[in-house]
Phi, psi and omega in degrees: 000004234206088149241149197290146206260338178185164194319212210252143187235167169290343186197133157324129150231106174256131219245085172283138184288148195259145171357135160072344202249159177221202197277348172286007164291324177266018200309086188116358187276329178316323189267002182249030175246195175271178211264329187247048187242115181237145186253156203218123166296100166277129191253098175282129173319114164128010158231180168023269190267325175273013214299337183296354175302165155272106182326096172323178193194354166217120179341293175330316188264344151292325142310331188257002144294286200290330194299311181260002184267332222251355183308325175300342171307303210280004199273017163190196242270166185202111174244132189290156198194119176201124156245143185052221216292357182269348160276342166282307181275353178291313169290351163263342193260329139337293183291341212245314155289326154301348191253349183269284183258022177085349210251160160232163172297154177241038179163138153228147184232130173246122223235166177050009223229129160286156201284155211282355168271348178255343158299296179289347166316292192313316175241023168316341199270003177240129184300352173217148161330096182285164231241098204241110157331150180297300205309289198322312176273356169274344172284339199281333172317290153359288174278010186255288155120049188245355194229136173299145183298346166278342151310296189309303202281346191288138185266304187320258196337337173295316192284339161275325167241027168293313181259014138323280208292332144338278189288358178262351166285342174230028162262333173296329194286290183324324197281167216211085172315125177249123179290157170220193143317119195290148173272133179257081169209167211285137168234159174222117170254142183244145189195157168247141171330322206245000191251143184257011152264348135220049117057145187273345181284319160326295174351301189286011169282337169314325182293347160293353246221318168231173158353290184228144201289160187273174162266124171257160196225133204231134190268151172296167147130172200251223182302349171257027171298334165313325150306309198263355143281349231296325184270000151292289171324301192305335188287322178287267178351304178298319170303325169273335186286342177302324176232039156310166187226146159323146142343122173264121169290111187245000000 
């Protein structure tokens, strides 16, 4: 599920993707990272190499696929990257290796995403999923403002990635946070001034979530700003990956 974006490096950076999206969302980040940094795409089934899979559509069942895919990984240093809906799952899939094999991260970056008790707040209140047209879900696509309006209008290219974004829209309406233990290892939130999908003011609910408090780091721009900053971010990245520590076994 994992795939490498270039050779063998001192430290792992595994990069989950926002809704509907695959590891080409991280395209080019290898040459703008140190050099002894090696990146990693994670590829959920129903995009780019996998499109013939069937999408998921629940955390749960993407933890128990990605979680035991990622052990052969994990046996030295390692860090999580995950935005909007790839920050909900960079972090659970965290929570999720520690508790199967011991080990952490040695940085996890959560970029765009509100903290994951206010995801389940947000969609506890209706007992099911909703049920989403294609016309509904190109709008909703629209309104995120990550994929171009000539995407948008290709009917052929729609009918390929509508359903990735179907099931990663109703794996966010389904997911339902279960508190835990806070994790103690360094986290950095990334925000945008303008998104309105997570507000800089939000933000700072992560720090109930580990140990020790995070660095929010909050960038211009509205929910794609990993883009339209993208050599700013990879620069903030880079600087904490600079003094990242080995993983700790707990």
């Amino acid at each position: 599920m994992a795939a490498p974006a270039r050779g063998q490096g001192r430290l792992r950076l595994f990069c989950f993707p926002y809704a509907g999206s695959g590891t080409r969302a991280f395209r080019g980040w290898a040459e703008e990272l140190p050099d002894d940094v090696e990146v990693y795409g994670i590829q959920l089934p129903g995009r780019d190499d996998r499109l013939a899979e069937r999408p998921m559509d629940d955390v749960s069942a993407v933890l128990d696929e990605l979680v035991p895919a990622l052990e052969p990984y994990v046996d030295g240093p390692f860090a999580f990257f995950g935005h909007s809906m790839g920050a909900l799952l960079c972090w659970e899939t965290a929570r999720s290796a520690r508790s199967a094999y011991g080990v952490l991260p040695s940085h996890v970056f959560v970029s765009g995403c509100q903290p994951p008790p206010l995801i389940g707040d947000r969609t506890r209140s209706g007992d099911a999923a909703p049920v989403l047209g294609d016309a509904e879900l190109i709008e909703r696509m629209r309104t995120l403002g990550g994929t171009p309006e000539e995407v948008l209008q290709d009917a052929g290219l729609m009918s390929v990635v509508l359903p990735a974004f179907r099931g990663d829209s109703t794996m966010l309406a389904r997911y339902r946070y279960a508190p835990g233990e806070p994790l103690p290892c360094p986290l950095t939130v990334f925000g945008g001034d303008r998104d309105a999908r997570a507000a800089p003011e939000e933000l700072v609910g992560w720090a109930e979530l580990v140990k020790e408090a995070p660095d929010v780091c909050v960038l211009p721009g509205g929910h794609f700003f990993l883009h339209t900053e993208r050599k700013r971010l990879l620069a903030e990245i880079s600087a904490r990956l600079g003094s990242a520590h080995p993983p700790r076994h707990v």
